[in-house]
Coordinates of C-alpha atoms in Angstrom, one line a residue:
M1 CA 0.0 0.0 0.0
S2 CA 1.4 3.3 -1.0
S3 CA 1.8 6.2 1.5
I4 CA -0.4 9.3 1.3
R5 CA 0.9 12.7 2.1
L6 CA -1.1 15.8 1.2
D7 CA 0.2 19.4 1.1
R8 CA 0.1 20.3 4.8
Q9 CA -0.1 24.0 4.2
R10 CA -3.2 23.7 2.0
I11 CA -4.8 21.4 4.5
R12 CA -4.2 24.0 7.2
E13 CA -5.7 26.7 5.0
L14 CA -8.8 24.6 4.2
F15 CA -9.4 22.8 7.4
D16 CA -7.8 24.5 10.4
L17 CA -10.8 25.9 12.5
R18 CA -8.4 28.6 13.9
R19 CA -8.3 30.2 10.4
R20 CA -12.0 30.0 9.6
T21 CA -13.2 32.7 12.0
E22 CA -15.5 34.7 9.5
Y23 CA -18.0 31.9 9.0
S24 CA -19.5 30.0 11.9
G25 CA -18.0 31.3 15.1
T26 CA -14.8 29.3 15.1
A27 CA -13.1 32.3 16.9
Y28 CA -15.2 31.3 19.9
R29 CA -12.9 29.8 22.5
G30 CA -15.3 29.3 25.4
D31 CA -17.5 26.4 26.5
P32 CA -21.1 27.0 25.4
Y33 CA -22.6 24.2 27.4
P34 CA -22.9 25.8 30.8
A35 CA -24.8 28.6 29.1
F36 CA -26.9 26.1 27.1
Q37 CA -27.7 24.4 30.4
R38 CA -28.9 27.7 32.1
L39 CA -31.1 28.5 29.1
R40 CA -32.6 25.1 29.0
E41 CA -33.3 25.2 32.7
S42 CA -35.2 28.4 32.4
G43 CA -37.3 27.1 29.5
P44 CA -36.8 24.8 26.5
V45 CA -37.7 27.5 23.9
H46 CA -36.4 31.1 23.9
E47 CA -36.9 33.9 21.5
G48 CA -33.5 34.8 20.0
I49 CA -30.4 33.4 18.3
P50 CA -28.3 30.9 20.2
H51 CA -25.0 32.7 20.1
E52 CA -26.6 36.0 21.1
L53 CA -28.5 34.3 24.0
I54 CA -25.3 33.1 25.5
G55 CA -23.7 36.5 25.1
Y56 CA -21.3 35.9 22.2
D57 CA -21.2 38.3 19.1
G58 CA -19.3 38.1 15.9
I59 CA -21.0 35.4 13.8
A60 CA -21.8 36.6 10.3
Y61 CA -23.3 33.6 8.7
F62 CA -24.4 30.0 9.3
H63 CA -27.3 27.7 8.4
G64 CA -30.4 29.9 9.1
L65 CA -28.4 33.0 9.7
P66 CA -28.4 36.0 9.5
E67 CA -32.0 36.2 8.1
P68 CA -32.4 39.7 9.8
G69 CA -36.0 40.2 8.6
R70 CA -37.3 37.1 10.4
P71 CA -38.1 36.4 14.1
H72 CA -35.7 33.8 15.6
Y73 CA -36.3 31.2 18.3
S74 CA -33.9 28.7 19.8
V75 CA -34.7 25.3 21.2
F76 CA -32.5 23.7 23.9
S77 CA -34.3 20.5 25.1
Y78 CA -34.3 17.1 23.6
A79 CA -38.0 16.6 23.5
E80 CA -38.7 19.9 21.7
C81 CA -35.8 19.4 19.2
E82 CA -37.1 15.9 18.4
A83 CA -40.7 17.2 18.1
A84 CA -39.6 19.8 15.5
Y85 CA -37.6 17.3 13.5
R86 CA -40.6 15.0 13.5
N87 CA -42.9 17.6 12.1
P88 CA -41.4 18.5 8.7
E89 CA -44.6 20.0 7.3
V90 CA -44.2 22.9 9.8
F91 CA -40.5 23.0 10.5
R92 CA -39.0 22.9 7.0
S93 CA -35.4 23.0 5.7
S94 CA -35.9 26.0 3.5
P95 CA -37.8 29.3 3.8
P96 CA -41.3 29.6 2.4
D97 CA -40.0 32.0 -0.2
A98 CA -36.9 30.2 -1.1
E99 CA -35.5 30.4 -4.7
R100 CA -33.2 27.6 -6.0
Q101 CA -30.9 28.0 -8.8
A102 CA -30.4 24.8 -11.0
G103 CA -27.0 23.2 -10.3
S104 CA -26.4 25.0 -7.0
L105 CA -26.1 23.7 -3.5
D106 CA -29.4 25.5 -2.7
A107 CA -31.1 23.3 -5.4
S108 CA -30.0 20.1 -3.6
M109 CA -32.1 17.9 -1.5
L110 CA -30.8 19.5 1.6
Y111 CA -33.3 22.4 0.9
M112 CA -36.1 20.2 -0.4
N113 CA -39.1 19.2 1.6
G114 CA -41.9 16.6 1.5
E115 CA -42.3 14.3 -1.5
E116 CA -39.7 16.1 -3.6
H117 CA -37.1 15.4 -0.9
R118 CA -38.2 11.8 -0.4
R119 CA -37.9 11.0 -4.2
H120 CA -34.5 12.6 -4.5
R121 CA -33.2 11.0 -1.3
Q122 CA -34.3 7.5 -2.5
L123 CA -32.0 7.8 -5.5
V124 CA -28.9 7.6 -3.2
Q125 CA -30.2 6.2 0.0
P126 CA -29.2 2.5 -0.9
S127 CA -25.5 3.5 -1.1
F128 CA -25.6 4.9 2.5
V129 CA -27.5 2.1 4.4
P130 CA -25.6 0.3 7.3
A131 CA -25.0 -2.8 5.2
K132 CA -23.1 -0.6 2.7
A133 CA -20.5 0.5 5.3
K134 CA -18.3 -2.4 4.3
W135 CA -18.4 -1.2 0.6
W136 CA -17.1 2.2 1.8
I137 CA -14.5 0.7 4.0
A138 CA -13.2 -1.8 1.4
N139 CA -13.2 0.7 -1.6
W140 CA -12.0 3.9 0.0
I141 CA -11.8 4.2 3.8
Q142 CA -9.3 1.5 4.7
H143 CA -6.9 2.4 1.9
T144 CA -7.0 6.0 2.9
V145 CA -6.5 5.4 6.6
Q146 CA -3.6 3.0 6.2
G147 CA -1.9 5.1 3.5
L148 CA -2.0 8.2 5.6
I149 CA -0.4 6.3 8.6
D150 CA 2.2 4.9 6.2
G151 CA 3.1 8.5 5.4
F152 CA 3.9 9.5 9.0
E153 CA 4.4 6.3 11.1
A154 CA 8.3 6.6 10.9
D155 CA 8.2 10.2 12.1
G156 CA 7.2 9.4 15.7
R157 CA 5.0 12.4 15.9
A158 CA 2.1 14.0 14.0
E159 CA -0.5 16.7 14.1
L160 CA -3.5 14.5 13.7
N161 CA -5.9 17.2 12.5
V162 CA -3.6 18.0 9.6
D163 CA -1.9 14.7 8.9
F164 CA -4.9 12.4 9.4
D165 CA -8.3 13.7 10.3
A166 CA -9.0 16.1 7.4
A167 CA -7.9 13.7 4.7
I168 CA -9.9 10.7 5.6
P169 CA -13.5 11.9 4.8
L170 CA -12.1 14.1 2.0
L171 CA -10.4 11.3 0.1
T172 CA -13.2 8.9 0.9
I173 CA -15.9 11.0 -0.7
T174 CA -13.8 12.3 -3.6
G175 CA -12.7 8.8 -4.3
S176 CA -16.3 7.7 -4.6
F177 CA -16.7 10.3 -7.3
G178 CA -13.8 9.1 -9.3
L179 CA -11.6 12.0 -8.4
T180 CA -7.9 11.6 -7.7
I181 CA -5.9 12.4 -4.7
D182 CA -4.4 15.3 -6.5
Q183 CA -7.8 16.7 -7.3
A184 CA -9.2 16.3 -3.8
L185 CA -7.9 19.6 -2.4
D186 CA -8.9 21.6 -5.5
V187 CA -12.4 20.3 -5.1
R188 CA -12.6 21.1 -1.5
E189 CA -11.2 24.6 -2.2
S190 CA -13.9 24.9 -5.0
L191 CA -16.7 24.0 -2.6
D192 CA -15.4 26.5 0.0
G193 CA -15.7 29.2 -2.7
G194 CA -12.0 29.8 -3.1
A195 CA -9.7 30.3 -6.1
G196 CA -10.7 26.9 -7.5
G197 CA -14.2 27.9 -8.0
G198 CA -14.8 26.3 -11.4
R199 CA -12.9 23.2 -10.8
L200 CA -15.7 21.0 -9.5
L201 CA -17.5 21.2 -12.8
D202 CA -14.3 20.9 -14.8
Y203 CA -13.3 17.7 -13.0
L204 CA -16.7 16.0 -12.8
A205 CA -18.0 16.7 -16.3
P206 CA -15.8 14.2 -18.0
I207 CA -16.4 11.7 -15.3
V208 CA -20.2 12.1 -15.6
A209 CA -20.0 11.6 -19.3
A210 CA -17.9 8.4 -18.9
R211 CA -20.1 6.9 -16.2
R212 CA -23.2 7.5 -18.2
N213 CA -21.9 5.1 -20.8
E214 CA -19.9 2.7 -18.6
P215 CA -20.9 2.8 -14.9
E216 CA -18.3 1.6 -12.3
D217 CA -18.7 0.5 -8.7
D218 CA -18.8 4.0 -7.2
L219 CA -21.1 6.7 -6.1
I220 CA -20.9 8.9 -9.1
S221 CA -22.1 6.0 -11.2
V222 CA -25.1 5.7 -8.9
L223 CA -26.1 9.3 -9.7
C224 CA -25.4 9.0 -13.4
Q225 CA -27.7 5.9 -13.7
A226 CA -30.4 7.0 -11.2
E227 CA -33.9 7.5 -12.5
L228 CA -36.1 10.1 -10.9
K229 CA -39.8 9.1 -10.7
H230 CA -42.4 11.9 -11.4
D231 CA -45.9 12.1 -10.1
D232 CA -47.4 10.8 -13.3
G233 CA -45.3 7.7 -13.0
T234 CA -42.8 8.5 -15.7
T235 CA -39.1 8.4 -15.0
Q236 CA -36.1 10.2 -16.2
R237 CA -32.3 10.3 -15.7
L238 CA -30.9 13.1 -13.6
T239 CA -29.7 16.0 -15.7
D240 CA -26.1 17.2 -15.5
A241 CA -27.2 20.2 -13.5
E242 CA -29.1 17.8 -11.0
I243 CA -26.0 15.6 -10.8
M244 CA -23.9 18.7 -10.0
S245 CA -26.3 19.7 -7.2
F246 CA -26.2 16.2 -5.7
S247 CA -22.4 16.2 -6.1
A248 CA -21.9 19.6 -4.4
L249 CA -24.1 18.5 -1.5
L250 CA -22.5 15.1 -1.0
L251 CA -18.9 16.3 -1.5
T252 CA -19.4 19.3 0.8
A253 CA -21.1 17.3 3.6
G254 CA -18.7 14.3 3.1
S255 CA -15.6 16.3 3.3
G256 CA -16.6 19.1 5.7
T257 CA -18.0 17.6 8.9
T258 CA -16.7 14.1 9.8
W259 CA -13.0 15.2 10.1
K260 CA -14.1 17.5 13.0
Q261 CA -16.1 14.7 14.7
L262 CA -13.1 12.3 14.2
G263 CA -10.9 14.9 15.8
I264 CA -13.3 15.3 18.8
T265 CA -13.3 11.5 19.2
L266 CA -9.5 11.3 19.2
Y267 CA -9.4 14.3 21.5
A268 CA -11.7 12.5 24.0
L269 CA -9.5 9.4 23.9
L270 CA -6.3 11.3 24.2
T271 CA -7.5 13.4 27.1
N272 CA -8.9 10.3 28.8
P273 CA -6.0 7.8 28.7
D274 CA -7.7 5.4 31.0
V275 CA -10.5 5.1 28.3
L276 CA -7.9 4.8 25.6
A277 CA -6.2 1.9 27.4
E278 CA -9.6 0.2 27.8
V279 CA -10.3 0.6 24.1
R280 CA -6.7 -0.7 23.3
D281 CA -7.6 -3.9 25.2
D282 CA -11.2 -4.2 24.1
R283 CA -11.9 -2.8 20.6
S284 CA -15.7 -3.6 20.9
L285 CA -15.7 -0.4 23.1
L286 CA -15.0 1.7 20.0
R287 CA -18.7 1.8 19.0
A288 CA -19.6 3.2 22.5
V289 CA -16.8 5.7 22.2
V290 CA -18.1 6.9 18.9
E291 CA -21.7 7.2 20.1
E292 CA -20.8 8.8 23.3
T293 CA -18.5 11.4 21.7
L294 CA -21.3 12.3 19.2
R295 CA -23.7 12.9 22.1
W296 CA -21.2 14.6 24.4
N297 CA -19.6 17.0 21.8
T298 CA -21.2 16.9 18.4
T299 CA -19.3 18.9 15.8
D300 CA -22.4 20.8 14.5
P301 CA -24.3 21.7 17.6
M302 CA -27.1 23.8 15.9
F303 CA -29.2 23.5 12.7
S304 CA -32.1 25.7 11.7
R305 CA -35.6 25.1 10.3
W306 CA -38.0 27.6 8.8
V307 CA -41.6 27.7 10.2
H308 CA -44.2 27.4 7.4
E309 CA -47.4 27.9 9.5
D310 CA -48.2 29.5 12.9
T311 CA -47.4 26.9 15.6
T312 CA -46.7 26.4 19.3
L313 CA -43.6 24.7 20.8
A314 CA -43.3 24.1 24.5
G315 CA -46.2 26.7 25.0
V316 CA -44.3 29.3 23.0
E317 CA -46.2 30.8 20.0
I318 CA -44.0 30.8 16.9
P319 CA -45.2 32.7 13.8
S320 CA -45.0 31.5 10.2
G321 CA -41.8 32.7 8.5
A322 CA -39.8 32.5 11.7
V323 CA -36.4 30.7 12.0
V324 CA -36.1 28.0 14.6
H325 CA -32.6 27.0 15.7
L326 CA -32.5 23.5 17.0
V327 CA -29.6 23.5 19.4
I328 CA -28.8 19.8 19.3
G329 CA -25.7 20.2 21.3
A330 CA -27.9 21.3 24.3
A331 CA -30.5 18.7 23.6
D332 CA -27.9 15.9 23.7
R333 CA -26.9 16.9 27.2
D334 CA -30.5 17.1 28.4
P335 CA -30.7 15.5 32.0
A336 CA -34.2 14.5 31.3
R337 CA -32.8 11.9 28.9
W338 CA -29.2 11.2 30.2
D339 CA -27.9 11.0 33.7
D340 CA -24.8 13.2 34.4
P341 CA -25.0 14.5 30.8
D342 CA -21.9 16.6 31.0
V343 CA -19.7 13.6 31.7
F344 CA -18.0 11.7 29.0
D345 CA -18.9 8.1 29.9
V346 CA -18.4 5.3 27.4
H347 CA -20.2 2.9 29.7
R348 CA -23.6 4.7 29.8
P349 CA -26.5 2.8 28.2
L350 CA -26.6 3.4 24.4
Q351 CA -29.5 5.4 23.2
P352 CA -30.0 7.6 20.1
S353 CA -28.9 11.2 20.2
L354 CA -29.6 14.0 17.8
A355 CA -26.0 14.4 16.6
F356 CA -27.1 13.2 13.0
A357 CA -30.5 15.1 13.4
S358 CA -33.7 13.1 13.0
G359 CA -36.8 12.8 10.9
P360 CA -36.8 12.8 7.1
H361 CA -33.6 14.9 7.0
I362 CA -31.6 12.7 9.3
C363 CA -28.0 12.6 8.1
L364 CA -27.6 10.5 4.9
G365 CA -24.0 9.8 5.5
M366 CA -24.1 8.9 9.2
H367 CA -23.2 5.2 8.7
V368 CA -20.2 6.2 6.6
A369 CA -19.1 8.7 9.1
R370 CA -19.3 6.1 11.8
A371 CA -17.3 3.7 9.6
E372 CA -14.6 6.5 9.0
I373 CA -14.3 7.3 12.7
S374 CA -14.2 3.6 13.9
T375 CA -11.7 2.5 11.1
A376 CA -9.4 5.4 11.8
G377 CA -9.4 5.0 15.6
D378 CA -8.8 1.2 15.3
A379 CA -5.9 1.7 12.9
L380 CA -4.2 4.4 15.0
I381 CA -4.3 2.1 18.1
D382 CA -3.0 -0.8 16.2
R383 CA -0.1 0.9 14.5
L384 CA 1.1 3.6 16.9
P385 CA 2.1 2.0 20.2
N386 CA 1.7 4.2 23.3
L387 CA -0.1 6.9 21.3
R388 CA -0.4 10.0 23.5
L389 CA -0.6 13.8 23.4
D390 CA 2.8 15.5 22.9
P391 CA 3.7 16.9 26.4
D392 CA 5.9 19.5 24.8
A393 CA 3.2 21.0 22.6
E394 CA 0.5 23.5 23.5
P395 CA -2.5 21.4 24.8
P396 CA -5.4 21.1 22.3
A397 CA -8.9 22.4 23.0
I398 CA -12.3 22.1 21.4
I399 CA -13.1 25.4 19.8
G400 CA -16.0 27.0 17.9
M401 CA -19.6 27.8 18.3
Y402 CA -21.7 26.3 15.5
E403 CA -18.8 24.4 13.9
R404 CA -16.7 22.7 16.8
G405 CA -13.6 20.6 16.7
P406 CA -10.1 20.4 18.1
S407 CA -7.8 23.3 17.7
H408 CA -5.0 20.9 16.9
L409 CA -4.0 17.3 17.9
P410 CA -0.2 17.0 18.4
V411 CA 0.7 13.5 19.3
I412 CA 3.8 11.2 19.7
W413 CA 4.1 7.5 20.0
G414 CA 6.6 4.7 20.7

């Protein structure tokens, strides 16, 4: 297996949360959970925006923000967040007056509702069911994980965010689209709106043309061969513009979130060496580690929904057109559902959290994300003996408001 080394400077520019302060509050260095707890205790639903309610300013844009012309409400309890997710007719994923441009991310199924969303999701859902995790592992995840470790194993030290975490989901999802390792960072830059703005279309157009004629065992072939069913019973292949919308969504989500959750999982293990020792001796605990980390510190602790008719949530009247921010980070530490919810405890009874949302828009790639995190953690423990935080480096911390992850993960072994 050949080693994999990506351009570390470009990785830092694209993935280091400390450099992304203008977008989602990654300049935030505090712990939002005590404030979340105080707000939840005073009522599950509050009028206002989460970061403003906890006294933090400086976030220009995130999902559902800024939307200055709409009233805003924030939800902090598990029961009310779950109720909103399970009522997609009222709490929808796009505004009542949304306009979608063909081929853009806004035209993807992320912003679709009802039957339109269901029909589009069904096209790719079979590639993301739990049984397909082995397909992802065998085709892309295992090769990427082992190749990355090959690239730094002899060094005796690494910064896992840069050398490991960011590359695994990036190379997994771009590989499933037939893109090369050399193209992967260009695509990520394009999705971030950087200098590579037109490269996604340039790279994907010839692959789409080839897969329409000769499909292969990859995700882009699934999109090229998929048939969308219309209300009258007729079917048609996705247009190139529709494939680009799907591709932008899947590539953005696939390369933009799991690396942070993997980093949080490794942070939890490295800062709890007793748990790391347990996992080293009993790998069956990895599943509990992954699920507990998702609950305890999810990488995306807030997502928004738009209200399409007047409604009431926990006794609070919410008008049509409002934005409701579901603070799943707070919901997943709700003491009404978990004992000692602020404690990282891999031995607590397993039960679902909202880390991957719920309802019709539950995260499509959640089983792939779990496979990536578990495969990565297992391989690190196998191949890097006595893995530990570098005592001579600045200690890492989990940072950010609506986009959370480790500041850095300097480690040594041997």
